[in-house]
């Protein structure tokens, strides 16, 4: 909110359409003690981190599991409409915004399986990171995912800040890229997967779980 010399008051408001409309209606009536001549509404483009429309509102849980099966990979899972949308990321996530990591969309997972760690028939799993996340961007989810471009903010132990998933394959294909966005949580030149290998649940690495179990 800003007061100009000529009596103009500029209000920058972000929120859902009904909330913004209610605010505009209130301003038209005039706050107590104010004589409102006119209200001009202007849509503004917000850039950078400000484009996250739902800042501060958790969209649900996320988990990154390190998984040894036929191959070793990381599974990034985001809660969307009660299910964990999932991407297998062979090299794992990065906090370096210049690093683009291949992410192959795989079958949805049940939320109940998020905390699972231990040996499996084909190998084993550890919870490499977990927490909650915010959905971002101007297109609401899950439509953003259907369109193939989704930005989100992670609040995990190892992963923090803005990320983007961008579909790169043709049409509705399974091939995506996972990229860290440039913000205060970006760590250029870092390799978080190598630096912090241990589970956020048990403290064990996947190698330890494969050798000794949980
Ligand atoms: Mn997997």
Coordinates of C-alpha atoms and ligand atoms in Angstrom, one line a residue:
X1 CA 0.0 0.0 0.0
X2 CA 1.4 3.4 -1.0
X3 CA 0.1 7.0 -0.5
X4 CA 0.9 9.4 -3.3
X5 CA 1.1 13.3 -3.0
X6 CA -2.1 13.8 -5.1
X7 CA -4.2 11.7 -2.7
X8 CA -4.0 8.5 -4.7
X9 CA -3.6 5.3 -2.7
X10 CA -2.0 2.4 -4.5
X11 CA -2.9 -1.1 -3.2
X12 CA -1.1 -4.2 -4.4
X13 CA -3.3 -7.2 -3.6
X14 CA -2.6 -10.9 -4.3
X15 CA -5.1 -13.7 -3.7
X16 CA -8.0 -15.7 -5.1
X17 CA -10.4 -13.8 -7.4
X18 CA -13.3 -13.7 -4.9
X19 CA -10.9 -12.3 -2.2
X20 CA -9.6 -9.6 -4.5
X21 CA -13.1 -8.7 -5.7
X22 CA -14.2 -8.4 -2.1
X23 CA -11.3 -6.1 -1.3
X24 CA -12.1 -4.0 -4.4
X25 CA -15.8 -3.7 -3.3
X26 CA -14.7 -2.6 0.1
X27 CA -12.4 0.0 -1.4
X28 CA -15.2 1.3 -3.7
X29 CA -17.5 1.8 -0.6
X30 CA -14.6 3.6 1.0
X31 CA -12.9 2.7 4.2
X32 CA -14.3 4.6 7.3
X33 CA -13.4 8.2 7.2
X34 CA -12.2 8.2 3.6
X35 CA -14.0 9.8 0.6
X36 CA -13.3 7.6 -2.4
X37 CA -13.7 9.4 -5.8
X38 CA -12.8 6.4 -8.0
X39 CA -11.2 3.0 -7.9
X40 CA -9.1 1.9 -10.9
X41 CA -8.3 -1.8 -11.0
X42 CA -5.2 -2.9 -12.9
X43 CA -3.9 -6.5 -13.3
X44 CA -0.2 -6.7 -12.8
X45 CA 2.4 -9.2 -13.8
X46 CA 4.5 -10.5 -11.0
X47 CA 7.9 -11.9 -11.7
X48 CA 10.4 -14.2 -10.1
X49 CA 9.6 -15.7 -6.8
X50 CA 6.5 -13.5 -6.6
X51 CA 4.8 -15.5 -9.3
X52 CA 4.0 -18.1 -6.7
X53 CA 0.3 -17.4 -6.3
X54 CA -0.3 -19.5 -3.2
X55 CA 2.8 -18.5 -1.2
X56 CA 2.7 -19.8 2.3
X57 CA -0.2 -22.3 1.7
X58 CA 0.8 -25.9 1.9
X59 CA -0.5 -28.1 -1.0
X60 CA 0.4 -31.3 0.8
X61 CA 3.3 -33.6 1.4
X62 CA 6.3 -34.4 -0.7
X63 CA 8.9 -37.1 -0.4
X64 CA 12.1 -38.0 -2.2
X65 CA 13.0 -41.7 -1.8
X66 CA 16.3 -43.2 -2.8
X67 CA 15.4 -46.5 -4.4
X68 CA 17.6 -49.4 -5.4
X69 CA 15.8 -51.7 -7.9
X70 CA 16.9 -52.7 -11.4
X71 CA 18.7 -49.4 -11.3
X72 CA 19.4 -46.9 -8.5
X73 CA 17.4 -43.7 -8.7
X74 CA 15.5 -41.2 -6.7
X75 CA 11.7 -40.9 -6.7
X76 CA 10.3 -37.4 -6.3
X77 CA 6.6 -37.6 -5.1
X78 CA 4.3 -34.6 -4.8
X79 CA 0.8 -34.9 -3.2
X80 CA -1.8 -33.9 -5.7
X81 CA -5.6 -34.6 -5.0
X82 CA -4.8 -37.3 -2.5
X83 CA -2.2 -39.2 -4.5
X84 CA 1.5 -38.9 -4.8
X85 CA 2.4 -37.9 -8.4
X86 CA 5.8 -39.5 -9.0
X87 CA 8.9 -38.9 -11.1
X88 CA 12.0 -41.2 -11.1
X89 CA 15.1 -39.0 -11.2
X90 CA 18.1 -41.1 -12.1
X91 CA 20.7 -38.7 -10.7
X92 CA 18.5 -37.2 -8.0
X93 CA 17.6 -33.5 -7.4
X94 CA 20.1 -30.7 -7.4
X95 CA 20.2 -27.3 -5.7
X96 CA 22.3 -25.9 -8.5
X97 CA 20.0 -23.9 -10.9
X98 CA 22.3 -24.6 -13.8
X99 CA 21.7 -28.4 -13.5
X100 CA 18.8 -30.0 -15.3
X101 CA 17.9 -33.4 -14.1
X102 CA 16.0 -35.9 -16.2
X103 CA 12.8 -36.9 -14.4
X104 CA 10.7 -39.8 -15.8
X105 CA 7.0 -39.7 -14.7
X106 CA 6.0 -43.0 -13.2
X107 CA 2.9 -44.4 -11.6
X108 CA 1.2 -42.5 -8.8
X109 CA 2.0 -43.8 -5.3
X110 CA -0.2 -44.1 -2.2
X111 CA 0.5 -41.5 0.5
X112 CA 0.6 -44.2 3.1
X113 CA 3.8 -45.5 1.6
X114 CA 5.7 -42.1 2.0
X115 CA 7.5 -43.1 5.2
X116 CA 8.5 -46.6 4.0
X117 CA 12.2 -47.5 4.4
X118 CA 13.8 -50.9 4.2
X119 CA 14.7 -53.8 2.0
X120 CA 12.4 -54.8 -0.8
X121 CA 12.4 -57.9 -3.0
X122 CA 14.5 -56.2 -5.6
X123 CA 16.6 -53.9 -3.4
X124 CA 15.6 -51.2 -0.9
X125 CA 14.3 -47.8 -0.2
X126 CA 15.3 -44.9 2.1
X127 CA 13.5 -41.6 2.7
X128 CA 16.1 -39.2 1.4
X129 CA 14.0 -36.1 2.1
X130 CA 10.5 -35.2 3.0
X131 CA 8.3 -32.3 4.1
X132 CA 5.5 -30.2 2.6
X133 CA 5.3 -28.1 -0.5
X134 CA 3.5 -25.1 -2.1
X135 CA 2.1 -25.1 -5.6
X136 CA 3.1 -22.1 -7.7
X137 CA 2.7 -20.5 -11.0
X138 CA -0.3 -18.8 -12.7
X139 CA -1.9 -22.0 -13.9
X140 CA -3.7 -24.0 -11.1
X141 CA -2.7 -27.6 -10.4
X142 CA -3.3 -30.2 -11.5
X143 CA -3.8 -28.4 -14.9
X144 CA -0.2 -27.1 -14.7
X145 CA 1.0 -30.8 -14.7
X146 CA -1.3 -31.7 -17.6
X147 CA 0.2 -28.8 -19.5
X148 CA 3.7 -29.9 -18.7
X149 CA 5.0 -27.0 -16.7
X150 CA 4.7 -26.9 -12.9
X151 CA 6.6 -24.7 -10.4
X152 CA 6.5 -25.4 -6.7
X153 CA 8.3 -24.6 -3.5
X154 CA 9.7 -27.4 -1.3
X155 CA 10.0 -27.2 2.5
X156 CA 12.1 -30.2 3.2
X157 CA 15.2 -31.0 5.3
X158 CA 17.6 -31.0 2.4
X159 CA 15.5 -29.4 -0.4
X160 CA 14.2 -25.9 0.1
X161 CA 12.9 -23.2 -2.2
X162 CA 11.5 -23.1 -5.8
X163 CA 11.8 -25.9 -8.3
X164 CA 10.3 -26.4 -11.8
X165 CA 9.2 -29.6 -13.6
X166 CA 9.2 -29.1 -17.4
X167 CA 7.9 -31.8 -19.7
X168 CA 10.4 -32.2 -22.6
X169 CA 9.1 -35.2 -24.5
X170 CA 6.4 -35.1 -27.1
X171 CA 2.7 -34.6 -26.2
X172 CA 1.8 -36.1 -22.9
X173 CA 5.0 -38.1 -22.7
X174 CA 6.8 -39.2 -19.5
X175 CA 10.0 -37.3 -20.0
X176 CA 10.5 -34.2 -17.8
X177 CA 13.4 -32.0 -16.5
X178 CA 13.7 -31.1 -12.8
X179 CA 15.4 -27.7 -12.2
X180 CA 16.1 -25.7 -9.1
X181 CA 14.9 -22.1 -9.5
X182 CA 17.2 -19.2 -8.7
X183 CA 16.3 -18.0 -5.2
X184 CA 17.9 -17.7 -1.7
X185 CA 17.9 -21.5 -1.4
X186 CA 19.9 -22.2 -4.6
X187 CA 23.4 -23.6 -4.0
X188 CA 25.4 -23.2 -7.3
X189 CA 28.1 -25.8 -7.6
X190 CA 26.7 -28.0 -4.9
X191 CA 25.9 -31.7 -5.1
X192 CA 23.3 -32.3 -2.4
X193 CA 22.9 -36.0 -3.2
X194 CA 26.6 -36.7 -2.6
X195 CA 26.9 -34.3 0.3
X196 CA 23.9 -35.5 2.3
X197 CA 23.3 -39.2 1.5
X198 CA 21.6 -40.3 4.8
X199 CA 17.9 -40.9 5.3
X200 CA 16.0 -38.1 7.1
X201 CA 14.1 -40.8 8.9
X202 CA 16.6 -43.3 10.1
X203 CA 19.9 -41.6 9.4
X204 CA 21.0 -44.6 7.4
X205 CA 22.3 -44.5 3.8
X206 CA 20.7 -46.7 1.2
X207 CA 23.9 -48.8 1.2
X208 CA 23.6 -49.4 4.9
X209 CA 19.9 -50.4 4.5
X210 CA 20.8 -52.8 1.7
X211 CA 23.5 -54.4 3.8
X212 CA 22.0 -54.4 7.3
X213 CA 18.2 -53.6 6.8
X214 CA 16.5 -51.1 9.1
Ligands
LIG1 MN1 11.5 -46.1 -7.9

